[in-house]
Coordinates of N, CA, C and O in Angstrom, one line a residue:
M92 N 3.9 -12.1 -30.5 CA 2.9 -12.2 -29.7 C 3.0 -11.1 -28.7 O 4.1 -10.6 -28.2
P93 N 1.4 -11.1 -28.2 CA 1.1 -10.0 -27.6 C 1.6 -10.5 -25.9 O 1.7 -11.7 -25.5
P94 N 2.0 -9.1 -25.1 CA 2.4 -9.6 -23.6 C 1.2 -10.1 -22.6 O 0.2 -9.5 -23.2
R95 N 1.7 -11.0 -22.0 CA 0.7 -11.4 -21.6 C 0.7 -10.8 -19.7 O 2.2 -10.3 -19.1
P96 N -0.9 -10.1 -19.5 CA -0.9 -9.5 -18.1 C -0.5 -10.2 -16.8 O -0.4 -10.9 -16.8
L97 N -0.1 -9.7 -16.3 CA 1.0 -10.2 -15.1 C -0.6 -10.2 -14.0 O -0.9 -9.3 -14.0
E98 N -0.7 -11.9 -13.6 CA -2.0 -11.7 -12.6 C -1.7 -11.1 -10.8 O -0.6 -11.4 -10.5
I99 N -2.5 -10.6 -10.7 CA -2.0 -10.4 -9.4 C -2.4 -11.3 -8.7 O -3.7 -11.5 -8.1
G100 N -1.6 -11.6 -6.7 CA -1.7 -12.9 -6.6 C -1.9 -12.4 -5.1 O -2.8 -11.2 -5.0
P101 N -2.1 -13.4 -4.7 CA -2.5 -13.2 -2.3 C -1.8 -11.7 -2.2 O -2.5 -11.3 -1.5
A102 N -0.7 -11.9 -2.4 CA 0.1 -10.6 -1.8 C -0.9 -9.2 -2.5 O -0.4 -8.6 -1.7
G103 N -0.8 -9.1 -3.5 CA -1.2 -8.2 -4.3 C -2.5 -7.7 -3.5 O -2.8 -6.4 -3.4
H104 N -3.6 -8.6 -3.6 CA -4.9 -8.6 -3.3 C -4.5 -7.9 -1.8 O -5.7 -6.8 -1.3
A105 N -4.1 -8.1 -0.7 CA -3.8 -8.0 0.3 C -3.1 -6.8 1.1 O -3.8 -5.8 1.8
A106 N -2.7 -6.3 0.2 CA -1.8 -5.6 0.0 C -2.8 -4.1 -0.6 O -2.5 -3.2 0.2
A107 N -3.8 -4.6 -1.6 CA -4.5 -3.8 -2.3 C -5.5 -3.1 -1.0 O -5.7 -2.0 -0.9
H108 N -6.4 -4.2 -0.6 CA -7.1 -4.1 0.7 C -6.8 -3.8 2.1 O -7.1 -2.8 2.6
A109 N -5.1 -3.7 2.2 CA -4.7 -2.8 3.4 C -4.5 -1.6 3.4 O -4.7 -0.2 3.7
I110 N -4.4 -1.0 1.7 CA -3.7 0.5 1.4 C -5.3 0.8 1.4 O -5.5 2.4 1.7
E111 N -6.4 0.2 0.8 CA -7.8 1.3 0.9 C -8.2 1.4 2.3 O -8.6 2.4 2.9
R112 N -7.9 0.2 3.4 CA -8.2 0.4 4.9 C -7.9 1.7 5.3 O -8.3 2.1 6.2
A113 N -5.9 1.7 4.9 CA -5.7 2.3 5.6 C -5.5 4.0 5.2 O -5.6 4.6 6.1
R114 N -5.6 4.0 4.0 CA -6.7 6.0 3.2 C -8.0 5.8 3.9 O -7.9 7.0 4.6
T115 N -8.8 5.0 4.1 CA -10.0 5.5 4.7 C -10.1 5.6 6.0 O -10.8 6.8 6.3
A116 N -8.7 4.9 7.0 CA -8.9 5.0 8.4 C -8.3 6.5 8.9 O -8.5 7.0 9.5
C117 N -7.3 7.2 7.5 CA -6.6 8.3 7.9 C -7.7 9.6 7.4 O -7.3 10.4 7.8
G118 N -8.6 9.2 7.1 CA -9.8 10.0 6.2 C -9.4 10.4 5.1 O -9.9 11.5 5.1
Y119 N -8.3 10.3 4.0 CA -8.2 10.4 2.8 C -9.0 9.8 1.2 O -9.9 8.9 2.1
S120 N -9.4 10.9 0.8 CA -10.3 10.5 -0.4 C -9.0 10.0 -1.2 O -7.6 10.2 -1.0
Q121 N -9.0 9.2 -2.3 CA -8.2 8.7 -3.3 C -7.6 10.1 -3.8 O -6.0 10.0 -4.3
R122 N -7.8 11.2 -4.1 CA -7.3 12.0 -4.5 C -6.4 12.9 -3.5 O -5.4 13.4 -4.4
Q123 N -7.1 12.7 -2.5 CA -5.7 13.2 -1.8 C -5.0 12.5 -1.3 O -3.5 12.9 -1.0
L124 N -5.0 11.3 -1.2 CA -3.7 10.2 -0.8 C -2.5 10.3 -2.2 O -1.5 10.3 -1.7
A125 N -3.0 10.6 -3.5 CA -2.5 10.7 -4.8 C -1.7 11.6 -4.9 O -0.5 11.5 -5.2
A126 N -2.1 13.1 -4.5 CA -1.7 13.6 -4.5 C -0.6 13.6 -3.3 O 0.7 14.6 -3.3
R127 N -1.1 13.6 -2.2 CA 0.5 13.3 -1.0 C 1.3 12.2 -1.9 O 2.9 12.6 -1.4
V128 N 1.2 11.2 -2.3 CA 1.6 10.3 -2.7 C 3.1 11.3 -4.3 O 4.3 10.8 -4.0
T129 N 2.4 12.1 -5.0 CA 2.8 12.7 -6.0 C 4.0 13.7 -5.3 O 5.5 13.6 -5.8
A130 N 3.3 14.3 -4.1 CA 4.2 15.4 -3.5 C 5.9 14.9 -2.8 O 6.8 15.0 -2.7
L131 N 5.7 13.4 -2.9 CA 7.1 12.3 -2.2 C 7.5 12.3 -3.0 O 8.3 11.9 -3.1
G132 N 7.5 12.5 -4.4 CA 8.3 12.0 -5.4 C 7.9 10.9 -6.1 O 8.3 10.7 -7.1
Q133 N 7.0 10.2 -6.2 CA 6.3 9.1 -6.8 C 5.0 9.4 -7.7 O 4.5 9.2 -7.1
P134 N 5.2 10.0 -8.9 CA 3.4 10.6 -9.6 C 2.8 9.7 -9.4 O 3.1 8.1 -9.6
M135 N 1.6 9.6 -9.1 CA 0.4 8.8 -8.8 C -1.0 10.0 -9.2 O -1.4 10.6 -8.5
T136 N -1.5 9.2 -10.1 CA -2.7 9.6 -10.0 C -4.0 9.1 -9.2 O -3.9 7.9 -8.7
F137 N -5.0 10.1 -9.1 CA -6.0 8.8 -8.7 C -6.8 8.1 -9.2 O -7.3 6.9 -8.4
T138 N -6.6 7.9 -10.2 CA -6.8 7.0 -11.5 C -5.9 5.4 -11.1 O -6.5 4.6 -10.3
A139 N -5.0 6.0 -10.7 CA -3.8 4.9 -10.7 C -4.2 4.1 -9.2 O -4.2 2.7 -9.1
L140 N -4.6 5.1 -8.1 CA -4.0 4.8 -7.2 C -6.1 3.7 -6.5 O -5.9 2.3 -6.3
S141 N -7.1 4.1 -7.7 CA -8.3 3.7 -8.0 C -7.9 2.1 -8.2 O -8.7 1.0 -7.9
R142 N -7.3 2.1 -9.3 CA -6.9 0.8 -10.0 C -6.2 0.0 -9.0 O -6.5 -1.0 -8.7
I143 N -5.3 0.5 -8.5 CA -4.5 -0.3 -7.1 C -5.3 -0.9 -6.2 O -5.1 -2.2 -6.1
E144 N -6.4 -0.3 -5.6 CA -7.2 -0.6 -4.7 C -8.3 -1.6 -4.8 O -9.0 -2.3 -4.4
R145 N -8.8 -1.8 -6.1 CA -9.7 -2.8 -7.1 C -9.0 -3.5 -7.5 O -9.6 -4.5 -8.1
T146 N -7.5 -3.9 -7.6 CA -7.2 -4.8 -8.0 C -6.3 -4.6 -9.2 O -6.4 -5.7 -10.2
V147 N -7.1 -3.7 -10.3 CA -6.8 -3.9 -11.3 C -6.0 -3.6 -12.3 O -5.3 -4.5 -13.0
R148 N -4.7 -2.8 -11.2 CA -3.5 -2.6 -11.6 C -2.5 -3.0 -10.2 O -3.0 -2.7 -9.1
R149 N -1.6 -3.5 -11.1 CA -0.7 -4.3 -10.2 C -0.2 -3.2 -9.1 O 0.9 -1.8 -9.9
C150 N 0.3 -3.1 -7.9 CA 1.3 -2.3 -7.0 C 2.8 -2.5 -6.9 O 2.8 -3.1 -6.2
D151 N 3.8 -1.5 -7.7 CA 4.9 -1.9 -7.7 C 5.6 -1.5 -6.3 O 5.2 -1.0 -5.3
I152 N 6.3 -2.2 -6.0 CA 7.2 -2.1 -4.5 C 7.5 -0.2 -4.4 O 7.4 0.3 -3.5
D153 N 7.8 0.6 -5.5 CA 8.0 1.8 -5.2 C 6.5 2.3 -5.2 O 6.9 3.5 -4.0
D154 N 5.6 2.3 -5.5 CA 4.3 2.9 -5.1 C 4.2 1.9 -4.1 O 3.1 3.0 -3.3
L155 N 4.2 1.1 -3.2 CA 4.1 0.6 -2.4 C 4.5 1.6 -0.8 O 4.1 1.9 0.1
V156 N 6.0 1.6 -1.0 CA 6.5 2.4 -0.6 C 6.5 3.8 -0.1 O 6.3 4.4 1.1
A157 N 5.6 4.7 -1.4 CA 5.2 6.0 -1.6 C 4.2 6.1 -0.8 O 3.5 7.5 0.0
I158 N 3.1 5.2 -1.2 CA 1.9 5.4 -0.1 C 2.0 5.2 1.4 O 1.1 5.8 1.8
A159 N 2.6 4.0 1.4 CA 3.3 3.4 3.2 C 3.5 5.1 3.6 O 2.9 5.4 4.6
T160 N 4.2 5.7 3.2 CA 5.0 6.9 3.6 C 4.0 8.2 3.4 O 3.9 8.3 4.6
A161 N 3.2 7.6 2.8 CA 2.3 9.3 2.7 C 1.1 9.0 3.7 O 0.6 10.0 3.9
L162 N 0.9 7.4 3.8 CA -0.1 7.1 5.0 C 0.5 7.2 6.9 O -0.2 7.4 7.7
G163 N 2.0 7.6 6.7 CA 2.3 7.7 7.7 C 2.8 6.3 8.6 O 3.0 5.9 9.9
I164 N 2.6 5.0 7.7 CA 3.0 3.5 7.9 C 4.1 3.0 7.2 O 4.1 3.2 6.3
A165 N 5.1 2.2 8.1 CA 5.6 1.8 7.3 C 5.2 0.5 6.6 O 4.7 -0.1 7.3
P166 N 6.6 0.0 5.3 CA 5.6 -1.1 4.6 C 6.4 -2.0 4.8 O 7.7 -2.0 5.6
A167 N 5.2 -3.3 4.9 CA 6.0 -4.5 5.3 C 6.9 -5.1 4.6 O 6.6 -4.9 3.5
G168 N 7.9 -5.8 4.8 CA 9.0 -6.2 3.5 C 9.8 -7.6 4.1 O 9.8 -7.5 5.3
P169 N 10.6 -8.3 3.3 CA 11.4 -9.1 3.2 C 12.8 -8.4 4.6 O 13.3 -8.9 5.2
S170 N 12.7 -7.0 4.1 CA 14.1 -6.4 5.0 C 13.7 -6.1 6.3 O 14.3 -5.3 7.3
R171 N 12.4 -5.8 6.4 CA 12.0 -5.7 8.5 C 12.1 -7.1 9.0 O 12.0 -7.9 8.8
R172 N 13.3 -6.5 10.0 CA 13.4 -7.4 11.0 C 12.6 -7.6 12.5 O 11.6 -6.9 12.1
P173 N 12.5 -9.1 12.4 CA 11.0 -9.2 13.4 C 11.2 -8.1 14.2 O 12.4 -8.2 15.0
S174 N 10.3 -8.2 15.9 CA 10.1 -7.5 16.6 C 11.0 -8.0 17.9 O 11.3 -7.4 18.6
H175 N 11.2 -9.1 17.9 CA 12.2 -9.9 19.0 C 13.2 -9.6 18.5 O 14.3 -9.6 19.3
A176 N 13.7 -9.6 17.2 CA 15.3 -8.9 17.4 C 15.3 -7.5 17.4 O 16.9 -7.2 17.8
L177 N 14.2 -6.6 17.9 CA 14.8 -5.4 18.1 C 14.8 -5.2 19.7 O 15.1 -4.4 20.1
G178 N 14.6 -6.1 20.3 CA 14.9 -6.1 21.8 C 13.4 -5.8 22.2 O 13.3 -5.4 23.7
S179 N 12.5 -5.0 21.5 CA 11.2 -4.1 22.4 C 10.1 -5.2 22.0 O 10.2 -5.6 21.7
G180 N 9.5 -5.5 23.0 CA 8.3 -6.6 22.2 C 7.5 -6.3 21.5 O 5.9 -6.6 21.8
R181 N 7.3 -4.7 21.3 CA 6.5 -4.1 20.7 C 6.7 -4.1 19.2 O 7.6 -3.9 18.6
R182 N 5.5 -4.2 18.1 CA 5.5 -4.1 16.6 C 5.6 -2.5 16.3 O 4.5 -1.9 17.1
G183 N 6.2 -2.9 15.0 CA 6.0 -1.2 14.7 C 5.1 -1.2 13.4 O 4.7 -2.4 13.4
R184 N 4.2 -0.2 13.3 CA 2.6 0.1 12.5 C 3.3 -0.1 11.1 O 4.1 0.6 10.7
N185 N 2.9 -1.0 10.4 CA 3.3 -1.3 9.4 C 2.0 -1.7 8.1 O 0.8 -1.9 8.9
I186 N 1.9 -1.6 7.1 CA 0.9 -1.3 5.9 C 0.5 -3.3 5.9 O -1.1 -3.2 5.9
A187 N 0.9 -3.8 6.0 CA 0.1 -5.6 6.3 C -0.8 -5.2 7.7 O -1.2 -6.8 7.8
D188 N -0.3 -4.9 8.9 CA -0.4 -5.3 9.8 C -2.4 -4.6 9.8 O -3.0 -3.7 10.1
D189 N -2.9 -5.9 9.7 CA -4.8 -5.8 9.5 C -5.1 -5.4 10.6 O -6.0 -4.5 11.2
R190 N -4.5 -5.6 12.2 CA -5.3 -5.1 13.1 C -5.5 -4.0 13.7 O -6.4 -3.5 14.3
R191 N -4.3 -3.0 12.7 CA -4.0 -1.9 13.4 C -4.8 -1.2 12.2 O -5.0 0.0 12.9
L192 N -4.8 -1.9 11.7 CA -5.9 -1.2 10.1 C -7.4 -0.8 10.0 O -8.1 0.0 9.2
A193 N -7.7 -1.8 10.8 CA -8.9 -2.2 10.5 C -9.7 -1.4 11.9 O -9.5 -0.5 12.6

């Protein structure tokens, strides 16, 4: 039986759109961002990045962390402590924060 393709869920769609918004806000082309991600040690072609942004390809956690790092933003995730736990009333910039990326 052939493997069943994995569907991209709501979080995957949100991450893909956030990546595209952050990339364009930083002024990077897909080719430039893919090169930055590859330079960080996570091989990525601009075609793969395009497929992630168009939700044709799933973005795994390694890709997400490398993309966020290349964009200079922290990826949001379950290991991130809420800002109130840090004692600062400010939140750090992260890839899921639409207000900062829009």
